[in-house]
CSV table of C-alpha atoms in Angstrom, one decimal:
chain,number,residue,atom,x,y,z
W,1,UNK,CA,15.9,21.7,12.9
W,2,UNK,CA,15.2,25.0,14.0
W,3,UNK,CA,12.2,25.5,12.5
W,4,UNK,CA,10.8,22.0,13.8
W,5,UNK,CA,11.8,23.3,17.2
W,6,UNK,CA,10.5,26.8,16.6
W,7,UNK,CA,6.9,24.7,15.3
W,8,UNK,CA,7.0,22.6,18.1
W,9,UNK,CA,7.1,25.4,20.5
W,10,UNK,CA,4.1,26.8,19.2
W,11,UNK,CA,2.2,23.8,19.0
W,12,UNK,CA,3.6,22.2,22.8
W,13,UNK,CA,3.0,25.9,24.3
W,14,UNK,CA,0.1,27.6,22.6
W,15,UNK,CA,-1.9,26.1,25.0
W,16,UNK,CA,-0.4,28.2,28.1
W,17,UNK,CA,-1.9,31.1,26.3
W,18,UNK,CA,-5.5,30.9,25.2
W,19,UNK,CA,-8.0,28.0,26.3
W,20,UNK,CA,-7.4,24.7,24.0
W,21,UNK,CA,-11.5,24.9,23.8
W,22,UNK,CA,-10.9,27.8,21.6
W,23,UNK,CA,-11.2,27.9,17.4
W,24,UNK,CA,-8.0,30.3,17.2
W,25,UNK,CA,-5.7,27.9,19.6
W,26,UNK,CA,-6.9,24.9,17.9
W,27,UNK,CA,-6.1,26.1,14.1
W,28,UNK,CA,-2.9,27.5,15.2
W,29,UNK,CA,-2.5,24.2,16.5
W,30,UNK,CA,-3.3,22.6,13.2
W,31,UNK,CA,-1.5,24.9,11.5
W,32,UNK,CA,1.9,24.3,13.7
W,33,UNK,CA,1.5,20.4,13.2
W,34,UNK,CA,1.4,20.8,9.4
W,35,UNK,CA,4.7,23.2,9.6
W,36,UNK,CA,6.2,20.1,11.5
W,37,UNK,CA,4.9,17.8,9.5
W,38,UNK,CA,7.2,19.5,6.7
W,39,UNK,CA,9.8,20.3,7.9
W,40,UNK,CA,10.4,16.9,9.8
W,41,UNK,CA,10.2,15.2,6.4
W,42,UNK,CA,13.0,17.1,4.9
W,43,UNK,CA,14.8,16.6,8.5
W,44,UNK,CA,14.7,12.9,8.5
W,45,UNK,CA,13.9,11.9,4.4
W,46,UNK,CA,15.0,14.6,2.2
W,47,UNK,CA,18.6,15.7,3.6
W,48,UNK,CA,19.9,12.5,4.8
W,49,UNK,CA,19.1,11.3,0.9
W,50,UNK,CA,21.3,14.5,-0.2
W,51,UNK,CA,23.9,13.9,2.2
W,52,UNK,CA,23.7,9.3,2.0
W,53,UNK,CA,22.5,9.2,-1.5
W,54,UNK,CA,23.8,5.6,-1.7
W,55,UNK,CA,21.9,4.4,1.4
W,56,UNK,CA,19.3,2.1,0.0
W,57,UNK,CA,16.3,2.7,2.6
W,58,UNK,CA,16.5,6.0,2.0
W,59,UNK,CA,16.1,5.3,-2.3
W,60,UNK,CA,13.0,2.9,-1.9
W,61,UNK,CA,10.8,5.0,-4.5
W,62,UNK,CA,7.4,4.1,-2.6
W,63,UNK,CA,8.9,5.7,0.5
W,64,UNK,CA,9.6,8.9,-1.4
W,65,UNK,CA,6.4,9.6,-2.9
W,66,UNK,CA,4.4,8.3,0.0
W,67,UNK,CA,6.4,10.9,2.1
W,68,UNK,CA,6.1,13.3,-1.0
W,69,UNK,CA,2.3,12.9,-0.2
W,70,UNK,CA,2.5,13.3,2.8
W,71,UNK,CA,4.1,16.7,2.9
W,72,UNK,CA,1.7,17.6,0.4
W,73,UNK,CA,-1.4,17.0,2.7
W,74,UNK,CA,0.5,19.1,5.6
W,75,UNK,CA,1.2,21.7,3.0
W,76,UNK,CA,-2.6,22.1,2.0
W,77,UNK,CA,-3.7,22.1,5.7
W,78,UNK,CA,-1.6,24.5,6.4
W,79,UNK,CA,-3.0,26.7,3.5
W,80,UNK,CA,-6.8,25.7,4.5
W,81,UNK,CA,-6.2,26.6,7.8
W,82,UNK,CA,-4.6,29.9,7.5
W,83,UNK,CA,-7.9,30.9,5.6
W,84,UNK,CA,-9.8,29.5,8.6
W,85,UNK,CA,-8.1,31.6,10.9
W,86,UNK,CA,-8.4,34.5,8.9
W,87,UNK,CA,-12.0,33.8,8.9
W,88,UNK,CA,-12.4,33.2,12.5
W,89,UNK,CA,-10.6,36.3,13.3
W,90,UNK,CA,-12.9,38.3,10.8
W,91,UNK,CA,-16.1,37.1,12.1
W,92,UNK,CA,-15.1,37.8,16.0
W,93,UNK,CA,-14.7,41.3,15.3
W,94,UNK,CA,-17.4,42.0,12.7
W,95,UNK,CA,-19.6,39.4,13.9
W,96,UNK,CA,-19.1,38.3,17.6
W,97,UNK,CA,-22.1,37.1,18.2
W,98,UNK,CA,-22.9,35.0,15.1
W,99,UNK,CA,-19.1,34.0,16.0
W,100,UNK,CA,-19.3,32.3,19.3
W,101,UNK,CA,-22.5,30.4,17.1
W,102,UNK,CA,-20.2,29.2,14.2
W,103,UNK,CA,-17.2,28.4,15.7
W,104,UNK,CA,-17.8,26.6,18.5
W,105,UNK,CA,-15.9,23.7,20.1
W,106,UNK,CA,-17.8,21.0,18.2
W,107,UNK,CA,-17.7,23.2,15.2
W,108,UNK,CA,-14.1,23.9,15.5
W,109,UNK,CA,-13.1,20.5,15.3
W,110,UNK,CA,-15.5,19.4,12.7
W,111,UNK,CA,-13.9,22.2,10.7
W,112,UNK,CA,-10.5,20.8,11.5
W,113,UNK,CA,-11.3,17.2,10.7
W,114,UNK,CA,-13.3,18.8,7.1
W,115,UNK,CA,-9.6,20.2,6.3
W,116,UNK,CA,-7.4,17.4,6.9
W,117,UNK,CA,-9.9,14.9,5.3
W,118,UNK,CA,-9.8,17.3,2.5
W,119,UNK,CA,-5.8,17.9,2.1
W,120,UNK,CA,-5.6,14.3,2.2
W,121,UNK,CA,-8.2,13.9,-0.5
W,122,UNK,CA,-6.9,16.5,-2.4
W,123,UNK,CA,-3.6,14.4,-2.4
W,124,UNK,CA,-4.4,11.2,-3.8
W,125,UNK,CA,-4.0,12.1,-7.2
W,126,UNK,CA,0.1,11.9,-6.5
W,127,UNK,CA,-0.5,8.4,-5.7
W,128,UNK,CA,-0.6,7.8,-9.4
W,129,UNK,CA,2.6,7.8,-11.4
W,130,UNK,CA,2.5,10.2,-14.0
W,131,UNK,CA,1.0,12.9,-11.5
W,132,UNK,CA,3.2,12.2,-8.4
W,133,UNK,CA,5.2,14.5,-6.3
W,134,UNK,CA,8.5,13.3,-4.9
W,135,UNK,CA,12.0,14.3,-3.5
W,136,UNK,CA,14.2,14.1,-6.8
W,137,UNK,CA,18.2,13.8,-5.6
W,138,UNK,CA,19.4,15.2,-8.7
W,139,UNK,CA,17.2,18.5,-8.5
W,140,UNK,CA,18.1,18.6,-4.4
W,141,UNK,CA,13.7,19.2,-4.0
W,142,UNK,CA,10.5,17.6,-4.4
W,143,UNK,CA,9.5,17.7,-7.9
W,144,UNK,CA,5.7,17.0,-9.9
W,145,UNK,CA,6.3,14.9,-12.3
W,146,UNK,CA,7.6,15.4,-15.5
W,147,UNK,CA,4.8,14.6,-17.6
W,148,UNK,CA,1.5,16.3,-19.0
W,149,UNK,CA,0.0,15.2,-15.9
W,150,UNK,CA,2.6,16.4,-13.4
W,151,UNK,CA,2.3,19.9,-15.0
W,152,UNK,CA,-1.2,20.1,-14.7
W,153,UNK,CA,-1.6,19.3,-11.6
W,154,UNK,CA,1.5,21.7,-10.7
W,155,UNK,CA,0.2,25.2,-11.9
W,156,UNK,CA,-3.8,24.3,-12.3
W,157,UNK,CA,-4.6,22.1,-9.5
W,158,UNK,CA,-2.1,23.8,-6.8
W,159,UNK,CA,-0.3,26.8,-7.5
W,160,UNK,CA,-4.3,28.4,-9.2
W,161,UNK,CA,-5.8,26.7,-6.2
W,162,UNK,CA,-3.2,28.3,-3.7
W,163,UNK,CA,-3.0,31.7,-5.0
W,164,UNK,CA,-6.8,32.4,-5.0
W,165,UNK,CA,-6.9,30.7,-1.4
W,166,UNK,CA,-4.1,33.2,-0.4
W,167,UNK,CA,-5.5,36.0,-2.1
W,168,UNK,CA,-8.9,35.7,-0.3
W,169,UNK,CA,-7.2,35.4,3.1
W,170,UNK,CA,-5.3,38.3,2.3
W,171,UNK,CA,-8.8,40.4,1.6
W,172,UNK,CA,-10.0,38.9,4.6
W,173,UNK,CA,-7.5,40.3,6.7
W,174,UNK,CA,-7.9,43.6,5.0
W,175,UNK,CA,-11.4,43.5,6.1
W,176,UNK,CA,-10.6,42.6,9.9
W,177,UNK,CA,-8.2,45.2,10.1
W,178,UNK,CA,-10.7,47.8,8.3
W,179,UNK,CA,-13.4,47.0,10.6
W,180,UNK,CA,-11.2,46.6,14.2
W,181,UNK,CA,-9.8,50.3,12.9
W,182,UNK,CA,-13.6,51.7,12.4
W,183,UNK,CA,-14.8,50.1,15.9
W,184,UNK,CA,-11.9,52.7,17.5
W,185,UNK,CA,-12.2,55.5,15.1
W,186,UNK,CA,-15.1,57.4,16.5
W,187,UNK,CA,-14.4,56.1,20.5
W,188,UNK,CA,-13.1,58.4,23.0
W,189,UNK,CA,-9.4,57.0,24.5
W,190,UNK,CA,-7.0,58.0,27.3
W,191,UNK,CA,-3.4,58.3,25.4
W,192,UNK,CA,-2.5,54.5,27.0
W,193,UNK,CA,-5.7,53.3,25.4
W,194,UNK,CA,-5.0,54.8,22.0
W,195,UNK,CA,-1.2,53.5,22.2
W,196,UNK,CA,-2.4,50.1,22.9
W,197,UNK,CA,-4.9,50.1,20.6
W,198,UNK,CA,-2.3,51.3,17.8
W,199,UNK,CA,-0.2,48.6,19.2
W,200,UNK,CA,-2.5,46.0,18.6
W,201,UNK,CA,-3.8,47.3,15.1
W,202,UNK,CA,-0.2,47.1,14.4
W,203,UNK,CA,0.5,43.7,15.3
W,204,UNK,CA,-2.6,41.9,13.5
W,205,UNK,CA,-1.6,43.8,10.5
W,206,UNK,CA,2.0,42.9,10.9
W,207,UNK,CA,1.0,39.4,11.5
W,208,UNK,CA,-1.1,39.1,8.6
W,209,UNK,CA,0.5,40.9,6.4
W,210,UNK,CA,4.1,38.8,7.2
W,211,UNK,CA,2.1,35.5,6.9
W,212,UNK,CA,0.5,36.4,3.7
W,213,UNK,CA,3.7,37.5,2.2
W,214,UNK,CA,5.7,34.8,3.1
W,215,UNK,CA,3.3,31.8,1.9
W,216,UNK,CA,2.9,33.8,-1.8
W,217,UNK,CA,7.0,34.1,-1.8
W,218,UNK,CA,7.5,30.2,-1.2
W,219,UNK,CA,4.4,29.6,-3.6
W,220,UNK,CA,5.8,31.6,-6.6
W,221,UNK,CA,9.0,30.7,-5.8
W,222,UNK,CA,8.8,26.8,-6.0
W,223,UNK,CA,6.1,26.7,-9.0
W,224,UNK,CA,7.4,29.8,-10.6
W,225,UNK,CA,10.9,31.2,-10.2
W,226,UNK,CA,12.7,27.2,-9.7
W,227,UNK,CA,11.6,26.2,-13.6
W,228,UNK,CA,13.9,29.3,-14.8
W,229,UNK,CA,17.2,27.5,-12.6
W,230,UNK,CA,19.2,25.0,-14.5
W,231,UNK,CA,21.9,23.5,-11.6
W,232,UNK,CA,21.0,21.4,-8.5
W,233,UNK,CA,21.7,24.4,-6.1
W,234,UNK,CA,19.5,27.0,-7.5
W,235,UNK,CA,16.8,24.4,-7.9
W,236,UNK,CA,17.2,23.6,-4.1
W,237,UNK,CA,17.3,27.1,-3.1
W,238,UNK,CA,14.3,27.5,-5.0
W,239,UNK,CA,12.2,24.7,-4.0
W,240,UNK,CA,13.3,23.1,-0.9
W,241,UNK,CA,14.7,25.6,1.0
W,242,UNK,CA,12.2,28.1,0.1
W,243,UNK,CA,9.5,25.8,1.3
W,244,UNK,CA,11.3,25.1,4.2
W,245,UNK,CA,11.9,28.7,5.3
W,246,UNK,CA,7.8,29.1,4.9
W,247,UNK,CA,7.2,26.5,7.2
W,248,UNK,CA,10.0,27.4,9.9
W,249,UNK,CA,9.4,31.3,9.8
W,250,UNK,CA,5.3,30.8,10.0
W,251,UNK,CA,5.9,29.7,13.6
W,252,UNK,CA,8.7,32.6,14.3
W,253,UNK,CA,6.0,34.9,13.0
W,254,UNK,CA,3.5,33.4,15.3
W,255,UNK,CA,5.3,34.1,18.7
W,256,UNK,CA,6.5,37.5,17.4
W,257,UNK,CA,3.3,38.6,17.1
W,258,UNK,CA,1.8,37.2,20.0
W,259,UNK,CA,3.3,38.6,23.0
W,260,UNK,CA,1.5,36.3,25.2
W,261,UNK,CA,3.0,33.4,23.8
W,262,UNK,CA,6.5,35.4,23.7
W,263,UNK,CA,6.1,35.6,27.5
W,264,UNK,CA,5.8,32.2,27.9
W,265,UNK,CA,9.2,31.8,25.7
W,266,UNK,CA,10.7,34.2,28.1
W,267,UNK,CA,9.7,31.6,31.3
W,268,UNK,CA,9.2,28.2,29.7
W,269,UNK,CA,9.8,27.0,33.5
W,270,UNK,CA,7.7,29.2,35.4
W,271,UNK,CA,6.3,27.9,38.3
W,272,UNK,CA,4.4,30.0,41.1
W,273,UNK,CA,1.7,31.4,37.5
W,274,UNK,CA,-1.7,30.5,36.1
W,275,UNK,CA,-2.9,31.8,32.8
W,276,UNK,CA,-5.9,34.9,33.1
W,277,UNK,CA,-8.1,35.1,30.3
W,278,UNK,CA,-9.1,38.9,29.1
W,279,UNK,CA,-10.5,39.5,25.9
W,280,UNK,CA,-8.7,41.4,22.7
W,281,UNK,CA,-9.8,41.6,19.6
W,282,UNK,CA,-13.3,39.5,19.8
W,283,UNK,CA,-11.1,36.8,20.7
W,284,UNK,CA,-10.2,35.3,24.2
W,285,UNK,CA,-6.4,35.8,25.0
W,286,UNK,CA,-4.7,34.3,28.5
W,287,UNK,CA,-1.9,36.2,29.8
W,288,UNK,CA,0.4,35.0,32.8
W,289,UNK,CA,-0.3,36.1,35.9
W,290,UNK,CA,0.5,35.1,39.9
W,291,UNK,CA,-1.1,32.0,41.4
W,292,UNK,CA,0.0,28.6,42.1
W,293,UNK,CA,0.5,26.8,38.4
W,294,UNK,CA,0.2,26.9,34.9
W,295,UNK,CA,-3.8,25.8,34.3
């Protein structure tokens, strides 16, 4: 519950801090509704069957793998967007110009609508039985299924598919932080303009490298690591709680690293502020300031 509430923030509140017209706002957007996605799944499907496992609505096997589906489709949006992101930021430092051409409004949300149409594609091979994905009560976590077809489609066509996706995104934001570190090097700064721009070097990197880190743990952890535990509880530990904890600590990540959006957390109520836009990093950013009302 914490991480849905942590998710939510982000996705309910994101908007206070950058205008929802732009690409960055709108995949973090996507990317907090797929953590919710998740984690709401296991809130209301996957730990009321641990606790009630003799409540029958709960054991209907179409519900399972139909929710087993859907968290699948979440997961992989999630994935597809963090390497849109990482893209978008790239491109708006290296490229600004050809940036403000490619991700435009329109753009943006074609791209968005490409991703979840794919994730949901991508997911219709569990709707078969011998391939499926589902919440398993004697393993305490979703589970492929345990046949030829349930192990190739575990470690060829997700956890190969995932790791390249994260290892890209991880090059990516090697390059952005290469190429925002080169802008500065040969620049002449007052000692508040080098602090700030260490400070927000820092934080991209942090951000990055955190995100990164965390989505390759859960990854290797649930296709890797959980087929070397033999009882329930290390299987749930590494499977379902492992993918929970990505999902809950990719938004705590997000407002630590944005301390725009950890202002509004600070004053959720403010009243008597508007939002000012400044630009940061090739990217628009809104920070609260006095007027009348939140825009």
């Amino acid at each position: 519950m914490a991480g849905i509430t942590v998710s939510a923030f982000v996705l309910t509140f994101i908007r206070r801090v950058d205008s929802f017209k732009n690409a960055f706002v709108k995949f973090n957007i996507s990317q907090s509704i797929g953590d919710v996605v998740v984690l709401t799944v296991f809130a209301v499907h996957a730990a009321p069957m641990t606790y009630f496992p003799d409540t029958k609505f709960l054991k209907i096997s179409l519900l399972n793998h139909l929710l087993g589906q859907f968290c699948a489709i979440a997961y992989v949006a999630c994935i597809y967007t963090h390497l849109m992101i990482a893209l978008n930021r790239f491109t708006a430092i290296a490229f600004p110009l050809k940036n403000r051409l490619i991700f435009t409004p329109r753009n943006s949300n074609l791209i968005l609508l490409a991703v979840w149409m794919l994730s949901a594609l991508q997911a219709i091979i569990y709707s078969f039985p011998t391939c499926s994905f589902y919440y398993s009560l004697p393993n305490y976590g979703f589970i492929y299924a345990p046949t030829h077809c349930g192990y190739i489609v575990k470690f060829i066509y997700d956890f190969c598919q995932f790791i390249f996706i994260i290892i890209i995104v991880g090059i990516i934001d090697s390059a952005t932080i290469y190429k925002i570190h080169k802008a500065f090097a040969n620049v002449s700064l007052s000692s508040d303009d080098q602090r700030r721009r260490a400070y927000r070097e820092a934080r991209l990197f942090l951000q990055a490298f955190l995100q990164d880190s965390v989505f390759l743990t859960g990854l290797v952890s649930f296709m890797i690591i959980s087929t070397f535990m033999h009882t329930p509880w290390q299987i749930f530990f590494t499977t379902t709680f492992a993918w929970e904890m990505v999902h809950a600590v990719d938004g705590v990540i997000t407002i630590a690293c944005n301390p725009e959006l950890s202002a509004v957390l600070l004053h959720p109520c403010a009243s008597g502020r508007k939002v000012v836009t400044v630009r940061s990093e090739g990217t628009s950013i809104k920070r609260i300031g006095a007027a009348s009302h939140y825009l």
